[in-house]
PDB file of C-alpha atoms in Angstrom:
ATOM      1  CA  MET A   1      59.817 121.287 108.339  1.00  0.00           C
ATOM      2  CA  ALA A   2      63.212 122.879 108.682  1.00  0.00           C
ATOM      3  CA  GLU A   3      65.636 120.116 109.503  1.00  0.00           C
ATOM      4  CA  GLN A   4      69.254 120.795 108.619  1.00  0.00           C
ATOM      5  CA  ARG A   5      69.953 119.987 104.987  1.00  0.00           C
ATOM      6  CA  THR A   6      73.313 118.624 103.874  1.00  0.00           C
ATOM      7  CA  ARG A   7      73.860 118.099 100.156  1.00  0.00           C
ATOM      8  CA  HIS A   8      75.197 114.723  99.177  1.00  0.00           C
ATOM      9  CA  ARG A   9      77.057 114.696  95.869  1.00  0.00           C
ATOM     10  CA  ALA A  10      78.644 111.260  95.854  1.00  0.00           C
ATOM     11  CA  LEU A  11      78.415 109.298  92.635  1.00  0.00           C
ATOM     12  CA  ALA A  12      76.758 105.925  92.820  1.00  0.00           C
ATOM     13  CA  GLY A  13      79.118 103.100  91.799  1.00  0.00           C
ATOM     14  CA  ALA A  14      78.346 100.407  89.307  1.00  0.00           C
ATOM     15  CA  LEU A  15      75.897  98.084  90.968  1.00  0.00           C
ATOM     16  CA  GLY A  16      74.541  94.693  90.009  1.00  0.00           C
ATOM     17  CA  ALA A  17      70.785  94.421  89.833  1.00  0.00           C
ATOM     18  CA  ILE A  18      69.311  93.025  93.011  1.00  0.00           C
ATOM     19  CA  ALA A  19      66.114  90.983  92.841  1.00  0.00           C
ATOM     20  CA  LEU A  20      63.961  91.942  95.805  1.00  0.00           C
ATOM     21  CA  THR A  21      61.130  89.836  97.156  1.00  0.00           C
ATOM     22  CA  ALA A  22      57.954  90.438  95.163  1.00  0.00           C
ATOM     23  CA  GLY A  23      54.827  91.411  97.021  1.00  0.00           C
ATOM     24  CA  ALA A  24      54.002  94.281  99.330  1.00  0.00           C
ATOM     25  CA  ILE A  25      53.575  92.537 102.670  1.00  0.00           C
ATOM     26  CA  THR A  26      52.165  95.587 104.376  1.00  0.00           C
ATOM     27  CA  THR A  27      49.657  96.533 101.682  1.00  0.00           C
ATOM     28  CA  GLY A  28      48.727  93.299  99.957  1.00  0.00           C
ATOM     29  CA  LEU A  29      49.494  94.923  96.605  1.00  0.00           C
ATOM     30  CA  THR A  30      52.170  93.698  94.204  1.00  0.00           C
ATOM     31  CA  LEU A  31      54.417  95.200  91.568  1.00  0.00           C
ATOM     32  CA  PRO A  32      57.757  94.129  90.042  1.00  0.00           C
ATOM     33  CA  THR A  33      60.391  95.216  92.510  1.00  0.00           C
ATOM     34  CA  ALA A  34      62.700  98.163  91.960  1.00  0.00           C
ATOM     35  CA  SER A  35      66.461  98.033  91.721  1.00  0.00           C
ATOM     36  CA  ALA A  36      68.782 100.976  92.264  1.00  0.00           C
ATOM     37  CA  ALA A  37      70.897  99.721  89.355  1.00  0.00           C
ATOM     38  CA  THR A  38      68.145  99.589  86.743  1.00  0.00           C
ATOM     39  CA  TRP A  39      66.279 102.848  86.313  1.00  0.00           C
ATOM     40  CA  PRO A  40      63.565 103.081  83.657  1.00  0.00           C
ATOM     41  CA  THR A  41      64.006 104.863  80.353  1.00  0.00           C
ATOM     42  CA  PRO A  42      61.411 107.620  79.836  1.00  0.00           C
ATOM     43  CA  SER A  43      58.945 107.256  76.993  1.00  0.00           C
ATOM     44  CA  GLY A  44      57.891 109.995  74.611  1.00  0.00           C
ATOM     45  CA  SER A  45      58.903 113.638  74.925  1.00  0.00           C
ATOM     46  CA  PRO A  46      59.585 115.148  78.367  1.00  0.00           C
ATOM     47  CA  GLN A  47      56.768 117.342  79.664  1.00  0.00           C
ATOM     48  CA  ALA A  48      57.443 120.654  81.375  1.00  0.00           C
ATOM     49  CA  VAL A  49      55.169 121.418  84.333  1.00  0.00           C
ATOM     50  CA  THR A  50      54.640 125.106  85.055  1.00  0.00           C
ATOM     51  CA  LYS A  51      51.613 124.661  87.319  1.00  0.00           C
ATOM     52  CA  THR A  52      50.780 121.848  89.745  1.00  0.00           C
ATOM     53  CA  ILE A  53      48.879 119.002  88.054  1.00  0.00           C
ATOM     54  CA  PRO A  54      45.845 117.953  90.135  1.00  0.00           C
ATOM     55  CA  VAL A  55      45.048 114.234  90.209  1.00  0.00           C
ATOM     56  CA  SER A  56      41.750 112.705  91.281  1.00  0.00           C
ATOM     57  CA  GLY A  57      40.876 109.113  90.592  1.00  0.00           C
ATOM     58  CA  SER A  58      43.819 107.515  88.776  1.00  0.00           C
ATOM     59  CA  MET A  59      46.498 108.946  86.483  1.00  0.00           C
ATOM     60  CA  ASP A  60      48.797 106.687  84.444  1.00  0.00           C
ATOM     61  CA  GLY A  61      51.744 108.675  83.119  1.00  0.00           C
ATOM     62  CA  GLY A  62      52.883 105.970  80.713  1.00  0.00           C
ATOM     63  CA  MET A  63      56.480 106.347  81.981  1.00  0.00           C
ATOM     64  CA  LYS A  64      56.784 109.894  80.626  1.00  0.00           C
ATOM     65  CA  ARG A  65      59.269 112.243  82.293  1.00  0.00           C
ATOM     66  CA  TYR A  66      57.815 115.351  83.939  1.00  0.00           C
ATOM     67  CA  TYR A  67      59.964 118.223  85.163  1.00  0.00           C
ATOM     68  CA  GLY A  68      59.411 121.614  86.743  1.00  0.00           C
ATOM     69  CA  SER A  69      59.534 124.811  84.731  1.00  0.00           C
ATOM     70  CA  GLY A  70      58.767 128.457  85.444  1.00  0.00           C
ATOM     71  CA  ASP A  71      57.816 128.881  89.113  1.00  0.00           C
ATOM     72  CA  LEU A  72      58.324 125.125  89.588  1.00  0.00           C
ATOM     73  CA  GLY A  73      61.731 125.119  87.933  1.00  0.00           C
ATOM     74  CA  THR A  74      64.039 126.710  90.493  1.00  0.00           C
ATOM     75  CA  GLY A  75      65.522 123.424  91.682  1.00  0.00           C
ATOM     76  CA  GLY A  76      66.009 124.891  95.166  1.00  0.00           C
ATOM     77  CA  GLN A  77      65.564 123.473  98.651  1.00  0.00           C
ATOM     78  CA  ASP A  78      63.226 126.168  99.965  1.00  0.00           C
ATOM     79  CA  GLU A  79      60.360 125.053 102.177  1.00  0.00           C
ATOM     80  CA  ASP A  80      56.740 125.394 101.051  1.00  0.00           C
ATOM     81  CA  GLN A  81      57.380 124.873  97.358  1.00  0.00           C
ATOM     82  CA  ASP A  82      54.476 123.695  95.233  1.00  0.00           C
ATOM     83  CA  PRO A  83      54.494 120.099  93.954  1.00  0.00           C
ATOM     84  CA  LEU A  84      54.434 118.874  90.375  1.00  0.00           C
ATOM     85  CA  PHE A  85      51.456 116.631  91.243  1.00  0.00           C
ATOM     86  CA  GLU A  86      48.789 117.044  93.926  1.00  0.00           C
ATOM     87  CA  LEU A  87      46.723 113.943  94.675  1.00  0.00           C
ATOM     88  CA  ALA A  88      43.197 114.256  96.017  1.00  0.00           C
ATOM     89  CA  ASP A  89      42.042 111.957  98.818  1.00  0.00           C
ATOM     90  CA  GLY A  90      41.906 108.435  97.375  1.00  0.00           C
ATOM     91  CA  ALA A  91      43.849 109.226  94.187  1.00  0.00           C
ATOM     92  CA  THR A  92      46.473 107.058  92.455  1.00  0.00           C
ATOM     93  CA  LEU A  93      49.517 108.231  90.506  1.00  0.00           C
ATOM     94  CA  LYS A  94      51.423 105.574  88.584  1.00  0.00           C
ATOM     95  CA  ASN A  95      54.071 105.046  85.914  1.00  0.00           C
ATOM     96  CA  VAL A  96      55.628 108.492  86.114  1.00  0.00           C
ATOM     97  CA  ILE A  97      59.248 109.683  86.042  1.00  0.00           C
ATOM     98  CA  LEU A  98      60.042 112.973  87.765  1.00  0.00           C
ATOM     99  CA  GLY A  99      63.093 114.625  86.252  1.00  0.00           C
ATOM    100  CA  ALA A 100      65.033 117.658  87.419  1.00  0.00           C
ATOM    101  CA  PRO A 101      64.012 120.098  88.683  1.00  0.00           C
ATOM    102  CA  ALA A 102      61.210 118.339  90.566  1.00  0.00           C
ATOM    103  CA  ALA A 103      60.066 121.156  92.908  1.00  0.00           C
ATOM    104  CA  ASP A 104      58.300 119.505  95.881  1.00  0.00           C
ATOM    105  CA  GLY A 105      57.488 116.330  93.990  1.00  0.00           C
ATOM    106  CA  VAL A 106      54.094 114.862  94.888  1.00  0.00           C
ATOM    107  CA  HIS A 107      51.620 115.952  97.584  1.00  0.00           C
ATOM    108  CA  CYS A 108      48.908 113.632  98.902  1.00  0.00           C
ATOM    109  CA  LYS A 109      45.997 115.535 100.444  1.00  0.00           C
ATOM    110  CA  GLY A 110      44.636 112.317 101.957  1.00  0.00           C
ATOM    111  CA  SER A 111      44.865 108.594 101.351  1.00  0.00           C
ATOM    112  CA  CYS A 112      46.749 107.901  98.131  1.00  0.00           C
ATOM    113  CA  THR A 113      48.677 105.330  96.128  1.00  0.00           C
ATOM    114  CA  ILE A 114      51.965 106.176  94.402  1.00  0.00           C
ATOM    115  CA  GLN A 115      52.843 103.246  92.157  1.00  0.00           C
ATOM    116  CA  ASN A 116      55.967 102.793  90.034  1.00  0.00           C
ATOM    117  CA  VAL A 117      56.951 106.461  90.305  1.00  0.00           C
ATOM    118  CA  TRP A 118      60.636 107.389  89.931  1.00  0.00           C
ATOM    119  CA  TRP A 119      62.424 110.526  91.098  1.00  0.00           C
ATOM    120  CA  GLU A 120      65.680 111.036  89.174  1.00  0.00           C
ATOM    121  CA  ASP A 121      66.785 113.976  91.309  1.00  0.00           C
ATOM    122  CA  VAL A 122      64.644 114.723  94.363  1.00  0.00           C
ATOM    123  CA  GLY A 123      63.848 118.403  94.847  1.00  0.00           C
ATOM    124  CA  GLU A 124      62.697 119.601  98.279  1.00  0.00           C
ATOM    125  CA  ASP A 125      61.040 116.245  99.048  1.00  0.00           C
ATOM    126  CA  ALA A 126      59.919 113.438  96.744  1.00  0.00           C
ATOM    127  CA  ALA A 127      56.448 113.156  98.289  1.00  0.00           C
ATOM    128  CA  THR A 128      54.601 114.679 101.238  1.00  0.00           C
ATOM    129  CA  PHE A 129      51.670 112.965 102.948  1.00  0.00           C
ATOM    130  CA  ARG A 130      48.907 114.955 104.656  1.00  0.00           C
ATOM    131  CA  GLY A 131      45.518 114.314 106.194  1.00  0.00           C
ATOM    132  CA  THR A 132      44.399 112.653 109.421  1.00  0.00           C
ATOM    133  CA  GLY A 133      43.885 108.934 109.975  1.00  0.00           C
ATOM    134  CA  LYS A 134      44.682 108.106 106.353  1.00  0.00           C
ATOM    135  CA  THR A 135      46.531 105.274 104.607  1.00  0.00           C
ATOM    136  CA  TYR A 136      49.248 106.060 102.089  1.00  0.00           C
ATOM    137  CA  ASN A 137      50.869 103.423  99.837  1.00  0.00           C
ATOM    138  CA  VAL A 138      54.123 103.757  97.912  1.00  0.00           C
ATOM    139  CA  ILE A 139      54.556 100.660  95.755  1.00  0.00           C
ATOM    140  CA  GLY A 140      57.590 100.161  93.548  1.00  0.00           C
ATOM    141  CA  GLY A 141      59.610 102.959  91.997  1.00  0.00           C
ATOM    142  CA  GLY A 142      62.677 104.693  93.337  1.00  0.00           C
ATOM    143  CA  ALA A 143      64.368 107.968  94.259  1.00  0.00           C
ATOM    144  CA  ARG A 144      67.905 109.305  94.255  1.00  0.00           C
ATOM    145  CA  LYS A 145      69.860 112.484  94.979  1.00  0.00           C
ATOM    146  CA  ALA A 146      67.729 113.557  97.945  1.00  0.00           C
ATOM    147  CA  SER A 147      69.822 115.945 100.013  1.00  0.00           C
ATOM    148  CA  ASP A 148      67.363 115.710 102.911  1.00  0.00           C
ATOM    149  CA  LYS A 149      64.209 113.574 102.955  1.00  0.00           C
ATOM    150  CA  VAL A 150      62.631 111.393 100.305  1.00  0.00           C
ATOM    151  CA  PHE A 151      59.219 111.002 101.962  1.00  0.00           C
ATOM    152  CA  GLN A 152      57.849 113.597 104.395  1.00  0.00           C
ATOM    153  CA  PHE A 153      55.005 112.311 106.604  1.00  0.00           C
ATOM    154  CA  ASN A 154      53.105 115.340 107.912  1.00  0.00           C
ATOM    155  CA  GLY A 155      49.652 113.852 108.343  1.00  0.00           C
ATOM    156  CA  GLY A 156      48.422 111.097 110.609  1.00  0.00           C
ATOM    157  CA  GLY A 157      47.760 107.453 109.870  1.00  0.00           C
ATOM    158  CA  THR A 158      49.794 104.731 108.177  1.00  0.00           C
ATOM    159  CA  LEU A 159      52.413 104.989 105.432  1.00  0.00           C
ATOM    160  CA  ASN A 160      53.381 101.762 103.638  1.00  0.00           C
ATOM    161  CA  ILE A 161      56.504 101.756 101.454  1.00  0.00           C
ATOM    162  CA  SER A 162      57.221  98.529  99.554  1.00  0.00           C
ATOM    163  CA  ASN A 163      59.436  97.322  96.701  1.00  0.00           C
ATOM    164  CA  PHE A 164      61.217 100.687  96.585  1.00  0.00           C
ATOM    165  CA  ALA A 165      64.809 101.646  95.681  1.00  0.00           C
ATOM    166  CA  VAL A 166      66.629 104.651  97.156  1.00  0.00           C
ATOM    167  CA  GLN A 167      70.179 105.899  96.728  1.00  0.00           C
ATOM    168  CA  ASP A 168      72.208 108.994  97.636  1.00  0.00           C
ATOM    169  CA  PHE A 169      69.811 110.375 100.246  1.00  0.00           C
ATOM    170  CA  GLY A 170      69.383 111.915 103.682  1.00  0.00           C
ATOM    171  CA  LYS A 171      66.405 109.996 105.119  1.00  0.00           C
ATOM    172  CA  LEU A 172      64.104 107.677 103.200  1.00  0.00           C
ATOM    173  CA  VAL A 173      61.138 108.702 105.365  1.00  0.00           C
ATOM    174  CA  ARG A 174      60.641 111.205 108.177  1.00  0.00           C
ATOM    175  CA  SER A 175      57.710 111.647 110.507  1.00  0.00           C
ATOM    176  CA  CYS A 176      57.470 115.425 110.781  1.00  0.00           C
ATOM    177  CA  GLY A 177      59.447 116.526 113.797  1.00  0.00           C
ATOM    178  CA  ASN A 178      58.095 120.043 114.212  1.00  0.00           C
ATOM    179  CA  CYS A 179      54.772 120.450 112.387  1.00  0.00           C
ATOM    180  CA  SER A 180      52.193 122.712 114.009  1.00  0.00           C
ATOM    181  CA  SER A 181      49.751 119.773 114.095  1.00  0.00           C
ATOM    182  CA  GLN A 182      51.227 116.490 115.298  1.00  0.00           C
ATOM    183  CA  TYR A 183      49.831 112.960 115.118  1.00  0.00           C
ATOM    184  CA  LYS A 184      50.699 109.361 115.814  1.00  0.00           C
ATOM    185  CA  ARG A 185      52.242 107.947 112.631  1.00  0.00           C
ATOM    186  CA  THR A 186      52.798 104.323 111.665  1.00  0.00           C
ATOM    187  CA  ILE A 187      55.393 103.585 108.982  1.00  0.00           C
ATOM    188  CA  ASN A 188      56.041 100.209 107.333  1.00  0.00           C
ATOM    189  CA  VAL A 189      58.977  99.737 104.942  1.00  0.00           C
ATOM    190  CA  SER A 190      59.337  96.365 103.213  1.00  0.00           C
ATOM    191  CA  ASN A 191      61.303  94.724 100.390  1.00  0.00           C
ATOM    192  CA  THR A 192      63.297  97.894  99.807  1.00  0.00           C
ATOM    193  CA  GLU A 193      66.816  98.457  98.480  1.00  0.00           C
ATOM    194  CA  VAL A 194      68.885 101.191 100.143  1.00  0.00           C
ATOM    195  CA  THR A 195      72.142 102.295  98.493  1.00  0.00           C
ATOM    196  CA  ALA A 196      74.730 104.468 100.243  1.00  0.00           C
ATOM    197  CA  PRO A 197      75.422 107.283 100.806  1.00  0.00           C
ATOM    198  CA  GLY A 198      72.544 107.935 103.185  1.00  0.00           C
ATOM    199  CA  LYS A 199      71.863 109.006 106.762  1.00  0.00           C
ATOM    200  CA  ALA A 200      68.830 107.048 107.938  1.00  0.00           C
ATOM    201  CA  ILE A 201      66.081 104.819 106.616  1.00  0.00           C
ATOM    202  CA  GLY A 202      63.479 106.347 108.915  1.00  0.00           C
ATOM    203  CA  GLY A 203      63.010 109.004 111.562  1.00  0.00           C
ATOM    204  CA  ILE A 204      60.101 108.881 114.037  1.00  0.00           C
ATOM    205  CA  ASN A 205      58.841 110.765 117.092  1.00  0.00           C
ATOM    206  CA  THR A 206      58.595 108.558 120.160  1.00  0.00           C
ATOM    207  CA  ASN A 207      56.674 111.130 122.190  1.00  0.00           C
ATOM    208  CA  TYR A 208      53.763 110.973 119.718  1.00  0.00           C
ATOM    209  CA  GLY A 209      53.702 107.178 119.640  1.00  0.00           C
ATOM    210  CA  ASP A 210      55.169 106.748 116.149  1.00  0.00           C
ATOM    211  CA  SER A 211      56.506 103.396 114.988  1.00  0.00           C
ATOM    212  CA  LEU A 212      58.701 102.218 112.113  1.00  0.00           C
ATOM    213  CA  THR A 213      58.648  98.573 111.001  1.00  0.00           C
ATOM    214  CA  LEU A 214      61.386  97.303 108.674  1.00  0.00           C
ATOM    215  CA  ARG A 215      61.174  94.014 106.783  1.00  0.00           C
ATOM    216  CA  GLY A 216      63.286  92.695 103.915  1.00  0.00           C
ATOM    217  CA  ILE A 217      65.687  95.636 103.681  1.00  0.00           C
ATOM    218  CA  THR A 218      68.840  95.338 101.555  1.00  0.00           C
ATOM    219  CA  VAL A 219      71.576  97.922 102.191  1.00  0.00           C
ATOM    220  CA  ILE A 220      74.279  98.290  99.532  1.00  0.00           C
ATOM    221  CA  GLY A 221      77.684  99.948  99.863  1.00  0.00           C
ATOM    222  CA  ASP A 222      77.539 100.621 103.607  1.00  0.00           C
ATOM    223  CA  SER A 223      79.999  98.111 105.057  1.00  0.00           C
ATOM    224  CA  SER A 224      80.618 100.354 108.081  1.00  0.00           C
ATOM    225  CA  LYS A 225      76.850 100.520 108.730  1.00  0.00           C
ATOM    226  CA  LYS A 226      76.686 104.300 108.926  1.00  0.00           C
ATOM    227  CA  ILE A 227      73.084 104.414 107.676  1.00  0.00           C
ATOM    228  CA  VAL A 228      70.840 104.382 110.755  1.00  0.00           C
ATOM    229  CA  PRO A 229      67.869 102.029 110.247  1.00  0.00           C
ATOM    230  CA  CYS A 230      65.603 103.825 112.738  1.00  0.00           C
ATOM    231  CA  GLN A 231      66.367 107.208 114.299  1.00  0.00           C
ATOM    232  CA  LYS A 232      64.164 108.279 117.210  1.00  0.00           C
ATOM    233  CA  TYR A 233      63.329 111.903 118.040  1.00  0.00           C
ATOM    234  CA  ILE A 234      61.379 113.988 120.527  1.00  0.00           C
ATOM    235  CA  GLY A 235      59.083 115.929 118.247  1.00  0.00           C
ATOM    236  CA  ASN A 236      57.343 119.245 118.895  1.00  0.00           C
ATOM    237  CA  ASN A 237      54.700 121.533 117.410  1.00  0.00           C
ATOM    238  CA  THR A 238      56.629 124.780 117.838  1.00  0.00           C
ATOM    239  CA  GLY A 239      58.810 124.656 114.748  1.00  0.00           C
ATOM    240  CA  LYS A 240      62.008 124.032 116.703  1.00  0.00           C
ATOM    241  CA  GLU A 241      64.505 121.420 115.595  1.00  0.00           C
ATOM    242  CA  PRO A 242      63.566 118.104 117.258  1.00  0.00           C
ATOM    243  CA  THR A 243      66.101 116.437 119.520  1.00  0.00           C
ATOM    244  CA  GLU A 244      67.356 112.906 118.946  1.00  0.00           C
ATOM    245  CA  ASN A 245      66.120 110.206 121.321  1.00  0.00           C
ATOM    246  CA  GLY A 246      68.289 107.215 120.502  1.00  0.00           C
ATOM    247  CA  SER A 247      68.166 104.644 117.734  1.00  0.00           C
ATOM    248  CA  GLY A 248      67.945 100.917 117.196  1.00  0.00           C
ATOM    249  CA  PRO A 249      65.272  98.238 117.629  1.00  0.00           C
ATOM    250  CA  ASP A 250      63.150  98.350 120.765  1.00  0.00           C
ATOM    251  CA  GLY A 251      59.988  96.449 119.829  1.00  0.00           C
ATOM    252  CA  THR A 252      57.785  99.495 120.402  1.00  0.00           C
ATOM    253  CA  TYR A 253      58.943 102.367 118.216  1.00  0.00           C
ATOM    254  CA  CYS A 254      61.645 100.767 116.050  1.00  0.00           C
ATOM    255  CA  LYS A 255      60.341  97.352 115.039  1.00  0.00           C
ATOM    256  CA  TYR A 256      62.940  95.209 113.316  1.00  0.00           C
ATOM    257  CA  SER A 257      65.725  92.757 114.047  1.00  0.00           C
ATOM    258  CA  SER A 258      69.134  92.134 112.509  1.00  0.00           C
ATOM    259  CA  SER A 259      67.628  89.459 110.252  1.00  0.00           C
ATOM    260  CA  ASP A 260      65.394  92.099 108.623  1.00  0.00           C
ATOM    261  CA  ILE A 261      68.391  93.963 107.153  1.00  0.00           C
ATOM    262  CA  THR A 262      70.906  92.454 104.725  1.00  0.00           C
ATOM    263  CA  TYR A 263      74.179  94.256 103.925  1.00  0.00           C
ATOM    264  CA  ARG A 264      75.899  93.846 100.574  1.00  0.00           C
TER     265      ARG A 264
END
């Protein structure tokens, strides 16, 4: 996807820890909630990744920091970079810290669970979801310094994001606006802390029947409400930049109300 990329370099201010509601209401899974103010300290020695690490089954990183090196260490924003981790259909990646550079983060080839994974400085994207008719769960963790997207949803199915923390970002999640294969995509974001600066929590394509549901969102440092909760687009499969198609709750594509978002 080739959406315009604008680099955000604002420093996050000193923030008090926010206790989010425990429990992933969209997935039924639970994990201690993330806070943008309290990022984990890596354990052990950092591990350089020169070739994508394949994951099948479950991998527990023990809160070690992994970072790109060699071909994965450019730190650029080029499309089609390789990821640090590639998850097979049904795989789980948990308790991992991705340092800088992070290349294209994590790729899910099918259904996957990403649990308590932290991106200190998002590369191209933090995670990309592929496959058709799959379910993808992001539970806990956080991401910051994402000049464009944090989560890129290229496949079809349902993406659940819960108990997450994001700061200094473009979009938290984007349904691909110009992939060659397009699908209906359902996105649920719950119990998540969003810290400015940022452009949008989610972007979806109305012409493909996408929907974005927001529940229990806390937005910090955005008193003017510049961060768009739900941006609608007209997507395409030609590679062209998608056009915007409005924003705001409508009960069909953007599913939330003012009570679902708290500003601090």
